[in-house]
CSV table of C-alpha atoms in Angstrom, one decimal:
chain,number,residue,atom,x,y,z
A,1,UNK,CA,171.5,192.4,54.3
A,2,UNK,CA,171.7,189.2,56.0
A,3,UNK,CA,174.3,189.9,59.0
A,4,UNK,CA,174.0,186.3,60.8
A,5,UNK,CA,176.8,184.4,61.2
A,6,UNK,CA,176.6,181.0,58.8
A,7,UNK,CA,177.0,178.7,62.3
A,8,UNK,CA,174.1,180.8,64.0
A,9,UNK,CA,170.5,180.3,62.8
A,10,UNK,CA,168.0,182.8,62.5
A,11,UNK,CA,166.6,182.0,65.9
A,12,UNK,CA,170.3,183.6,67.0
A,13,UNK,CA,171.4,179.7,68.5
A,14,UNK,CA,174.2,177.4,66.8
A,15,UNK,CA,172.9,175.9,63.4
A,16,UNK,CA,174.9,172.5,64.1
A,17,UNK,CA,174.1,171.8,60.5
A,18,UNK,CA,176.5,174.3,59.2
A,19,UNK,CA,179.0,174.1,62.2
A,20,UNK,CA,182.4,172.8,61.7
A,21,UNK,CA,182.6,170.6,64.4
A,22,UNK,CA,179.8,168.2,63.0
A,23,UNK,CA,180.6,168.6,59.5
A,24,UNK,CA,184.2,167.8,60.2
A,25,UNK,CA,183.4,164.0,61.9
A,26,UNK,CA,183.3,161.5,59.7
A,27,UNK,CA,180.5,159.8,58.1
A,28,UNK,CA,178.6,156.6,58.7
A,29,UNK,CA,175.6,155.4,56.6
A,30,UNK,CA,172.5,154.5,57.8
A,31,UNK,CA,173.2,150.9,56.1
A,32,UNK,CA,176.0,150.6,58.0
A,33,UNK,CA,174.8,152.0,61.3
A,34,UNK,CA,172.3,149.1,60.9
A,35,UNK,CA,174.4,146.5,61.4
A,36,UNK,CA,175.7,147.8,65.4
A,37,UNK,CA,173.2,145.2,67.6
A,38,UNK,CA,174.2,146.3,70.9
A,39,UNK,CA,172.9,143.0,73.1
A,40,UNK,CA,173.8,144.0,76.4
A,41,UNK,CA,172.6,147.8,76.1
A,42,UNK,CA,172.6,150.1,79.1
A,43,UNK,CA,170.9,153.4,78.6
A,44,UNK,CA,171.5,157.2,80.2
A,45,UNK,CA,170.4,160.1,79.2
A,46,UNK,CA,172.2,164.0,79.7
A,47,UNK,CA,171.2,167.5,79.1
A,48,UNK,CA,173.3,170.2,78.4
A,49,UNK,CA,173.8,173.3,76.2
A,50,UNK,CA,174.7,174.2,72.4
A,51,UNK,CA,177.5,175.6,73.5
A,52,UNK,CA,179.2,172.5,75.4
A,53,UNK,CA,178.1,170.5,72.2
A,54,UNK,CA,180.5,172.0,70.3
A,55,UNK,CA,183.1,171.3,72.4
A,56,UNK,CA,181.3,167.4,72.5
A,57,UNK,CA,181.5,167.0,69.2
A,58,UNK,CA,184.9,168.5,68.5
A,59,UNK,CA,186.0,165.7,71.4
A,60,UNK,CA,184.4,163.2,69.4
A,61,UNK,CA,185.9,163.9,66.4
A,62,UNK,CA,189.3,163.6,67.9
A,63,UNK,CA,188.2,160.2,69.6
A,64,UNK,CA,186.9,158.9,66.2
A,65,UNK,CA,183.2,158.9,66.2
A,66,UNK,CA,181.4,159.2,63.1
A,67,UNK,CA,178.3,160.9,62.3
A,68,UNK,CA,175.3,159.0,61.0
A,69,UNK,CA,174.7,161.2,57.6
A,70,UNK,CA,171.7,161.1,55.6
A,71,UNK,CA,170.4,162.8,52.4
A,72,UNK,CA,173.8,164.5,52.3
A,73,UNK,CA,173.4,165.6,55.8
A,74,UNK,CA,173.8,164.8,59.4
A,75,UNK,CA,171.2,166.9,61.1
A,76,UNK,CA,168.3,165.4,60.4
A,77,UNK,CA,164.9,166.5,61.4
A,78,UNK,CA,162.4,164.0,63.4
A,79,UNK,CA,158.9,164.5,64.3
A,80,UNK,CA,156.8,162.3,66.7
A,81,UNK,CA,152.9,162.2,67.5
A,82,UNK,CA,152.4,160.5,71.1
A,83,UNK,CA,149.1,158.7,72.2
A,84,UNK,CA,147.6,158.4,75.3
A,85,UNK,CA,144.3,158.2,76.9
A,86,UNK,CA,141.8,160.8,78.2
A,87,UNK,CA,143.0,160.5,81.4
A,88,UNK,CA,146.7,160.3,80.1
A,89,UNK,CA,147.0,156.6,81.8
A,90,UNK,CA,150.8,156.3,80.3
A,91,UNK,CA,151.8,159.9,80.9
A,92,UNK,CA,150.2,159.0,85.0
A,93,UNK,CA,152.3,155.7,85.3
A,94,UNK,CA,155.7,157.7,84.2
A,95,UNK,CA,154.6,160.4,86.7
A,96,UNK,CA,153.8,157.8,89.4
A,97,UNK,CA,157.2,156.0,88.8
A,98,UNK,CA,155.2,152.5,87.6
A,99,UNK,CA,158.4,150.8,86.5
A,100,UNK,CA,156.8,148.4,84.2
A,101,UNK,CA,155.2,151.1,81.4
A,102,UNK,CA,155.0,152.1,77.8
A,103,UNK,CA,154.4,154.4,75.1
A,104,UNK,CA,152.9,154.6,71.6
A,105,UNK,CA,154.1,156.8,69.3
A,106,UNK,CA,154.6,157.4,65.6
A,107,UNK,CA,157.7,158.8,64.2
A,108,UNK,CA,158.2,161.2,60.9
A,109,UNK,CA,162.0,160.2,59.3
A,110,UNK,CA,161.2,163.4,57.1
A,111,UNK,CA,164.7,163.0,55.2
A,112,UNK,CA,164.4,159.4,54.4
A,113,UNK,CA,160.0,160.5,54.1
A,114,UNK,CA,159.1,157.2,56.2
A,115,UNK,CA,156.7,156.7,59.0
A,116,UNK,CA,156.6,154.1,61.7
A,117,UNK,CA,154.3,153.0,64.4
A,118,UNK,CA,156.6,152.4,67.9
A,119,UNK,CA,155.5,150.8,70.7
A,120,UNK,CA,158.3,151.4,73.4
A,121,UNK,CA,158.1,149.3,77.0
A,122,UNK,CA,160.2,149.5,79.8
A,123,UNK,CA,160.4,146.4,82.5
A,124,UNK,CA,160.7,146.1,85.9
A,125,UNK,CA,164.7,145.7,85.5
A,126,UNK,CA,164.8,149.4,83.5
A,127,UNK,CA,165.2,147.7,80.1
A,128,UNK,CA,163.1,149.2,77.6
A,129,UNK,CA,162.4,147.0,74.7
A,130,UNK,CA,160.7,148.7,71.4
A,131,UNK,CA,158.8,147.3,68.3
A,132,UNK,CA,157.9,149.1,65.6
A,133,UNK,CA,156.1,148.9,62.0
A,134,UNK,CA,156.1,150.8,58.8
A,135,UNK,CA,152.8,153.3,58.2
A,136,UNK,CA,151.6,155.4,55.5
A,137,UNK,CA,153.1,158.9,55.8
A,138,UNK,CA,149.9,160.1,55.6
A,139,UNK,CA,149.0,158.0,58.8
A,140,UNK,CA,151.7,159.9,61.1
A,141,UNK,CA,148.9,162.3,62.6
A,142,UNK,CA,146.9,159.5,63.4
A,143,UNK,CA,147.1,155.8,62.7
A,144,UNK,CA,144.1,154.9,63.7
A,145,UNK,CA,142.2,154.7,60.4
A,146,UNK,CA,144.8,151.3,59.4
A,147,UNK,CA,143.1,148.0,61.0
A,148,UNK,CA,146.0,146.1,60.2
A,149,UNK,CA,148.1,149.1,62.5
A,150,UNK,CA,145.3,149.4,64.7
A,151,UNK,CA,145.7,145.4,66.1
A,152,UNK,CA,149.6,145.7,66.3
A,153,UNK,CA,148.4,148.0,68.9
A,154,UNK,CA,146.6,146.0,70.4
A,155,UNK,CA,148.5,142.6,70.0
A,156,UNK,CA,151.0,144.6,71.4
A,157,UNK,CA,149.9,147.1,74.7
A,158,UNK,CA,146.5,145.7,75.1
A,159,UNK,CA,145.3,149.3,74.5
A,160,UNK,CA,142.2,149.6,72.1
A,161,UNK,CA,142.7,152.3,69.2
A,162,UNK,CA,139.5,153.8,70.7
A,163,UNK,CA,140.9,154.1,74.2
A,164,UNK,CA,144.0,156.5,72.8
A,165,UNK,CA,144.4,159.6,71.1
A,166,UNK,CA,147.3,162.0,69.7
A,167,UNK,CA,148.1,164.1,72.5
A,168,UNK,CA,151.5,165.8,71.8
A,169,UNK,CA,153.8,166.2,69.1
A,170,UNK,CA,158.0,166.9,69.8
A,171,UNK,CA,159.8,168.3,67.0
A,172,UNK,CA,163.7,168.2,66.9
A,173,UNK,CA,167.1,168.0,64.8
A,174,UNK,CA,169.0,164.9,65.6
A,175,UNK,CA,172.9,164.1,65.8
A,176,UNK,CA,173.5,160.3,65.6
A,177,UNK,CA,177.1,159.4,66.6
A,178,UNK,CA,178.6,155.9,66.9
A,179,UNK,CA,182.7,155.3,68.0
A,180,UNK,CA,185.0,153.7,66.2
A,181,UNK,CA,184.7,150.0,68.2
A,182,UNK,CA,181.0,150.1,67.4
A,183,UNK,CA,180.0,149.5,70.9
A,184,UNK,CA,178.2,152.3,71.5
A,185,UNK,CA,176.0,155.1,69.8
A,186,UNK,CA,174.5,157.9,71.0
A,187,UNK,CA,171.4,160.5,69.8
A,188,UNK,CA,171.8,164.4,70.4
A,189,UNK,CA,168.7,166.2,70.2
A,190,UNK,CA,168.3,170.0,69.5
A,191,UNK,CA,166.0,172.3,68.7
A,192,UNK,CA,163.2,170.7,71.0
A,193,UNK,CA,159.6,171.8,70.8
A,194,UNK,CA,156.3,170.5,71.7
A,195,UNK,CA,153.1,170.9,70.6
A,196,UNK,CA,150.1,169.7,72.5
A,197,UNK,CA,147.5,168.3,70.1
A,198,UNK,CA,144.4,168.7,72.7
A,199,UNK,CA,145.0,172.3,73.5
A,200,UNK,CA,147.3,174.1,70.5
A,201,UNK,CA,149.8,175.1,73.4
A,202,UNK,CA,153.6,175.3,72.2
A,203,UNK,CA,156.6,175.1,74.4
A,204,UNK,CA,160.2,174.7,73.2
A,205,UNK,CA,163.4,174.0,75.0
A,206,UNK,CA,165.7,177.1,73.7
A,207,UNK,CA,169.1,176.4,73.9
A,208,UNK,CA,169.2,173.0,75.7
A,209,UNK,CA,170.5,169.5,74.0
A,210,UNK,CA,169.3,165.9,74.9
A,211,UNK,CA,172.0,163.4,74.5
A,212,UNK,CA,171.2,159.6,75.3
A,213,UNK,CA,174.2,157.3,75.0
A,214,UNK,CA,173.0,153.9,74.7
A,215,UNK,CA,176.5,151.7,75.3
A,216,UNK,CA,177.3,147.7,75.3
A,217,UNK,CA,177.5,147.3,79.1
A,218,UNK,CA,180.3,145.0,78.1
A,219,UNK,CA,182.3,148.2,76.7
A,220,UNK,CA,184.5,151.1,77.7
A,221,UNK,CA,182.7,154.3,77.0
A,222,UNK,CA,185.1,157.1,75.7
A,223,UNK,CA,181.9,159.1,75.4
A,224,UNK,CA,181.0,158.8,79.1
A,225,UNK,CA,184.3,160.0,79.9
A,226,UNK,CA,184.2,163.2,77.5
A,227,UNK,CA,180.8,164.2,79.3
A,228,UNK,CA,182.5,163.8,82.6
A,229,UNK,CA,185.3,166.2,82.1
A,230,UNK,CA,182.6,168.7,80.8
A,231,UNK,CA,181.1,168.2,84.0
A,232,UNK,CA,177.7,166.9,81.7
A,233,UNK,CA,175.8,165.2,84.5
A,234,UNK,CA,173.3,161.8,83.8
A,235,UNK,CA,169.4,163.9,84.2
A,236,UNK,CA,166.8,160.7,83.3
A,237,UNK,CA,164.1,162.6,81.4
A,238,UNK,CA,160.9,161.5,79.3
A,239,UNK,CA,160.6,164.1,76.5
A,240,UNK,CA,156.9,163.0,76.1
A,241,UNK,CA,156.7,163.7,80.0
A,242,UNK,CA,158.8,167.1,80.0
A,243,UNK,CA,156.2,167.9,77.1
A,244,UNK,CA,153.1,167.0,78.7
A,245,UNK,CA,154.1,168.7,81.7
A,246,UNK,CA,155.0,172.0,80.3
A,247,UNK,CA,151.7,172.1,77.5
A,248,UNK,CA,148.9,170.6,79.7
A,249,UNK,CA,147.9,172.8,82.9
A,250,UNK,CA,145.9,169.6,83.9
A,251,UNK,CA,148.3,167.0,84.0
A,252,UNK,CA,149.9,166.2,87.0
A,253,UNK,CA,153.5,167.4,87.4
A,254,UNK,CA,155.1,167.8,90.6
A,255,UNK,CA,157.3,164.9,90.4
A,256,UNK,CA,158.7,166.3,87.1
A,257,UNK,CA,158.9,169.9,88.6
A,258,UNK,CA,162.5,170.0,90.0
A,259,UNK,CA,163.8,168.1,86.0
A,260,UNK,CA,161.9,170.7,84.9
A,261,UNK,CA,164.2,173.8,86.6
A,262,UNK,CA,167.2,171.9,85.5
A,263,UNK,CA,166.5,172.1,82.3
A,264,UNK,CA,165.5,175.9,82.7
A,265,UNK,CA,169.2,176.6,84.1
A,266,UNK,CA,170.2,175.4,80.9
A,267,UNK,CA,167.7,177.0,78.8
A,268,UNK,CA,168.2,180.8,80.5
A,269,UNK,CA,172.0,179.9,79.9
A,270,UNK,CA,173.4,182.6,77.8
A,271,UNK,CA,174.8,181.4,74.4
C-alpha cells in the first residue's frame, strides 16, 4: 500500500506537480508567453529550498502571476547536453571569470518533443544574448552529424564541430511564471541532476531550487520583493559549471567551491 502523501514524490521531496500551490495559479500559454519581449532585461539568479517555494508560489498566486502550462501541465521536464572542448576551454573561461564567454548546448522540450541547438554569449557589460535553431530530436545527444547545424556553430562561436564534444547533461522540472504587467518572468528549476557524459558520474542537487528572474530594468519587480521578505538571497550560478565541478575530478574548481557549500546548506536542509 502506497502511504506517500499525493504532494510528496517517491524520492520523499515536494512533487510541485501535484501541489496546490502551483496548480492553483493561473495559466498562461506558451503562445501567449511568446509575445512578453522584455528589451531592457536584467537578469539574477537565487537558490533556495522546496519548502520556501511553496510559500513563493503561494505569494505569487496572491500577487497574480500565472503559470506557463503545457500539455495540461505546468511542471515541465527539460533536458540539456552541454559541449565543450577537451580541455573544457568554455567551462575554464567561466572558472577564470572571462567576462566575454559562451556556451553550446542543446535543449530536449520533452512535452512539446522539440529539440534546439542554443548558442548562449555573455558580453563584457553582463548581457547574455542567445540564438538558437530547431534540430532533429534524434540530434539532442549530439548534433554533430547535421552540416547545416554543424556551420550555425561555427558562423556563430567560431568553434569547429570537431573541436567540441557532449560533456554533461542537466536534467530538471521547470516552473515558468510571468506577472500580471508582463514585465517580468521568471524560471524555477527542481529536481536538478547532472550527468557527466565523459565519465558516467551522477550528481543531483536534492532539495534545492534555482529561480532566475529575468525583469524589464524599466519595471517594478513584485517578485524581487517576495524573495526579499523570505530572506531568498541573489547566488549567480552556472548550472553547467556547478555540474562540471561536482562530476569531473579534473576540472578546475576552487573558484566555484564556496557556491558550491551554499548550495549544500540548502541541500542538507531538512524538508
Amino acid at each position: 500500500m502506497n502511504t506517500l502523501s499525493p504532494m510528496i514524490n517517491k524520492n520523499g521531496r515536494i512533487d510541485f506537480g501535484t501541489h496546490p500551490a502551483l496548480r492553483e495559479i493561473p495559466s498562461i500559454s506558451l503562445e501567449e508567453m511568446d509575445t512578453i519581449k522584455l528589451m531592457n532585461r536584467i537578469d539574477t539568479k537565487y537558490v533556495t529550498n522546496e519548502n520556501l517555494l511553496v510559500e513563493i508560489l503561494t505569494e505569487a498566486k496572491n500577487k497574480g502571476y500565472r503559470a506557463l502550462e503545457i500539455a495540461e501541465t505546468k511542471l515541465c521536464p527539460y533536458i540539456s547536453t552541454y559541449y565543450d572542448t577537451d580541455n573544457l576551454a568554455m567551462y575554464r573561461d567561466h572558472h577564470n571569470k572571462k567576462l566575454v564567454r559562451q556556451k553550446i548546448r542543446t535543449r530536449m522540450y520533452e512535452n512539446s518533443n522539440t529539440a534546439f541547438l542554443e548558442i548562449k554569449k555573455k558580453n563584457n557589460k553582463g548581457r547574455t544574448k542567445k540564438k538558437r535553431v530547431e534540430i532533429d530530436t534524434a540530434a539532442f545527444s549530439d548534433f554533430r552529424g547535421d552540416e547545416q547545424r554543424n556551420n550555425f556553430v561555427t558562423q556563430n562561436t567560431g568553434y569547429q564541430p570537431q573541436d567540441i564534444q557532449p560533456c554533461l547533461q542537466t536534467i530538471f522540472s521547470r516552473i515558468t511564471l510571468v506577472n500580471a504587467a508582463k514585465t517580468e518572468r521568471l524560471t524555477i528549476d527542481t529536481a536538478l541532476r547532472f550527468v557527466n557524459v565523459l565519465n558516467n558520474v551522477e550528481k543531483n542537487l536534492g532539495n534545492a531550487v534555482v529561480i532566475e528572474l529575468k525583469q524589464d530594468g524599466r519595471a517594478k519587480s513584485e517578485m524581487k520583493n517576495i524573495l526579499l521578505d523570505l530572506r531568498v538571497k541573489p547566488l549567480r550560478m552556472s548550472k553547467y559549471c556547478i555540474g562540471t565541478a561536482l562530476t569531473n575530478p579534473s576540472a578546475p574548481n576552487h573558484r566555484f567551491k564556496l557556491k558550491i557549500r551554499k548550495i549544500e546548506k540548502i541541500i542538507n536542509q531538512k524538508l
